[in-house]
Coordinates of C-alpha atoms in Angstrom, one line a residue:
P23 CA -15.6 0.2 -3.2
Y24 CA -15.7 -1.7 -6.5
N25 CA -12.9 0.3 -8.1
F26 CA -10.8 -0.2 -5.0
F27 CA -11.2 -4.0 -5.0
F28 CA -10.9 -4.2 -8.7
S29 CA -7.6 -2.4 -8.6
I30 CA -6.3 -4.7 -5.8
V31 CA -7.4 -7.8 -7.8
F32 CA -6.0 -6.5 -11.1
K33 CA -2.7 -5.6 -9.5
T34 CA -2.4 -8.8 -7.6
I35 CA -3.1 -11.0 -10.6
H36 CA -0.7 -9.2 -12.9
T37 CA 2.0 -9.1 -10.3
L38 CA 1.6 -12.8 -9.6
K39 CA 1.8 -13.6 -13.3
A40 CA 5.1 -11.7 -13.5
V41 CA 6.4 -13.6 -10.5
N42 CA 5.4 -16.9 -12.1
F43 CA 7.3 -15.9 -15.2
L44 CA 10.4 -15.1 -13.2
L45 CA 10.1 -18.3 -11.1
R46 CA 10.0 -20.5 -14.2
D47 CA 13.6 -19.6 -15.0
M48 CA 14.8 -19.2 -11.4
E49 CA 17.2 -22.1 -11.7
N50 CA 19.1 -20.5 -14.6
N51 CA 18.7 -16.9 -13.4
H52 CA 18.9 -16.8 -9.6
F53 CA 19.2 -13.0 -9.7
F54 CA 15.4 -13.0 -10.4
L55 CA 14.9 -13.8 -6.7
I56 CA 15.2 -10.2 -5.6
S57 CA 12.6 -9.1 -8.2
C58 CA 10.3 -11.9 -7.0
G59 CA 10.7 -10.8 -3.4
L60 CA 10.0 -7.2 -4.1
S61 CA 6.9 -8.1 -6.1
M62 CA 5.7 -10.5 -3.5
R63 CA 6.1 -7.7 -0.8
T64 CA 3.7 -5.6 -2.8
V65 CA 1.2 -8.5 -3.1
I66 CA 1.4 -9.3 0.6
S67 CA 1.0 -5.6 1.5
D68 CA -2.1 -5.3 -0.7
L69 CA -3.7 -8.4 0.6
I70 CA -3.1 -7.5 4.3
T71 CA -4.5 -4.0 3.6
T72 CA -7.6 -5.6 1.9
E73 CA -8.1 -8.0 4.8
Y74 CA -7.8 -5.2 7.3
L75 CA -10.4 -3.1 5.5
I76 CA -12.8 -6.0 5.4
F77 CA -12.1 -6.7 9.1
L78 CA -13.0 -3.1 9.9
S79 CA -16.3 -3.2 8.1
E80 CA -17.2 -6.6 9.6
D81 CA -16.4 -5.3 13.1
S82 CA -18.8 -2.4 12.7
N83 CA -22.6 -2.1 13.0
D84 CA -22.6 0.0 9.8
G85 CA -20.3 -2.2 7.7
D86 CA -20.8 -0.5 4.3
S87 CA -20.3 3.0 5.7
K88 CA -17.2 1.8 7.6
L89 CA -15.8 0.1 4.5
L90 CA -16.2 3.3 2.5
E91 CA -14.5 5.3 5.2
S92 CA -11.7 2.7 5.4
I93 CA -11.1 2.9 1.6
E94 CA -11.1 6.7 1.8
M95 CA -8.4 6.4 4.5
Q96 CA -6.3 4.5 2.0
Y97 CA -6.9 7.1 -0.6
Y98 CA -6.0 9.9 1.8
D99 CA -2.8 8.1 2.7
H100 CA -2.0 7.9 -1.0
Y101 CA -2.8 11.5 -1.4
N102 CA -0.4 12.4 1.4
F103 CA 2.3 10.3 -0.2
R104 CA 1.7 12.2 -3.5
K105 CA 1.7 15.5 -1.6
K106 CA 5.3 14.8 -0.5
R107 CA 6.2 14.1 -4.1
M108 CA 4.5 17.3 -5.1
D109 CA 6.7 19.2 -2.7
V110 CA 9.8 17.8 -4.4
Y111 CA 8.4 18.6 -7.8
D112 CA 7.8 22.1 -6.5
S113 CA 11.5 22.5 -5.7
L114 CA 12.4 21.2 -9.2
Y115 CA 9.8 23.1 -11.4
G116 CA 8.8 26.0 -9.2
N117 CA 6.9 28.6 -11.3
D118 CA 6.7 26.6 -14.5
P119 CA 3.1 27.3 -15.8
E120 CA 2.4 23.6 -16.7
F121 CA 3.6 22.5 -13.2
L122 CA 1.5 25.2 -11.5
K123 CA -1.6 23.9 -13.3
I124 CA -0.8 20.3 -12.1
K125 CA -0.2 21.6 -8.6
K126 CA -3.5 23.5 -8.5
D127 CA -5.5 20.5 -9.8
F128 CA -3.7 18.3 -7.1
E129 CA -4.6 20.7 -4.3
E130 CA -8.2 20.8 -5.5
D131 CA -8.3 17.0 -5.5
G132 CA -7.3 17.1 -1.8
N133 CA -10.5 19.1 -0.9
R134 CA -12.5 15.8 -0.9
F135 CA -10.7 14.9 2.3
L136 CA -11.9 18.0 4.1
N137 CA -15.1 18.4 6.2
S138 CA -17.4 21.4 6.0
E139 CA -15.1 23.4 8.3
G140 CA -12.2 22.9 5.9
E141 CA -10.3 20.5 8.2
I142 CA -9.2 16.9 7.5
K143 CA -12.1 14.5 8.3
S144 CA -11.5 13.0 11.7
Y145 CA -11.7 9.4 10.7
L146 CA -8.9 9.9 8.1
K147 CA -6.4 10.7 10.9
Q148 CA -6.9 7.1 12.2
N149 CA -5.1 5.5 9.2
K150 CA -2.8 2.6 10.1
H151 CA 0.1 1.4 8.1
I152 CA 0.9 -2.2 7.6
Y153 CA 2.4 -2.8 11.0
G154 CA -0.7 -1.4 12.8
M155 CA -3.0 -3.4 10.5
V156 CA -1.2 -6.6 11.3
K157 CA -1.4 -6.0 15.0
S158 CA -5.1 -5.2 14.8
L159 CA -5.7 -8.4 12.8
A160 CA -3.6 -10.5 15.1
A161 CA -5.7 -9.3 18.1
K162 CA -8.8 -10.6 16.3
Y163 CA -7.6 -13.9 15.0
K164 CA -7.6 -17.3 16.6
S165 CA -4.7 -19.6 16.1
E166 CA -5.4 -20.7 12.4
G167 CA -5.8 -17.2 11.1
K168 CA -3.0 -15.9 13.2
E169 CA -0.6 -18.5 11.8
R170 CA -1.5 -17.5 8.2
L171 CA -1.1 -13.8 9.1
A172 CA 2.3 -14.5 10.8
C173 CA 3.6 -16.3 7.7
A174 CA 2.5 -13.4 5.5
F175 CA 4.0 -10.8 7.8
E176 CA 7.3 -12.6 8.1
C177 CA 7.6 -12.8 4.3
Y178 CA 6.6 -9.1 4.1
D179 CA 9.2 -8.2 6.7
I180 CA 12.0 -10.1 4.9
F181 CA 11.1 -8.6 1.5
S182 CA 11.0 -5.1 3.1
M183 CA 14.7 -5.4 4.0
L184 CA 15.3 -5.6 0.2
E185 CA 12.9 -2.7 -0.5
H186 CA 14.3 -0.3 2.1
F187 CA 18.1 -0.5 1.9
G188 CA 19.8 -0.7 5.3
E189 CA 22.3 -2.8 7.2
K190 CA 20.2 -6.0 6.9
T191 CA 19.9 -5.7 3.1
M192 CA 23.4 -6.9 2.1
P193 CA 23.4 -10.1 4.3
L194 CA 20.0 -10.9 2.7
I195 CA 21.3 -10.4 -0.8
S196 CA 24.4 -12.5 -0.2
E197 CA 22.2 -15.3 1.2
S198 CA 20.3 -15.3 -2.1
A199 CA 23.3 -15.0 -4.4

């Protein structure tokens, strides 16, 4: 778990340093606002994910084991994301020997998510994405924690409209221009 939490802290500190740099000159360069929003979305997502993983471990009789399973769920989710990318690379590079070696190594890496019968470990199928995490945390929290969570989620949601281009993106951009 130390590598996982170190990565979160490292990423958060460095992203916030970059946001701080951009905010210092926001008055002269208001176009930095979108970069700040996208960076803050990442920070909020990581913090909600971390809080959710801690919540799962605290809510269990076997906290350490549950925490390790929860972290593995995140790694499995990331592996699946990479697997989709690998499919695209497969269509681009096909039978290239160097790519085939990378693909083989990638597939072998995925074996760690399988049980002794060669199937995906059952607890890995329970992975929640940010929306499910927020709903689970909201059900747990009293008013103070829920207010903080609501504020974080509202910001995440607004910044997500910048990240995932759609019909709400342009009005958001024009408000910040």
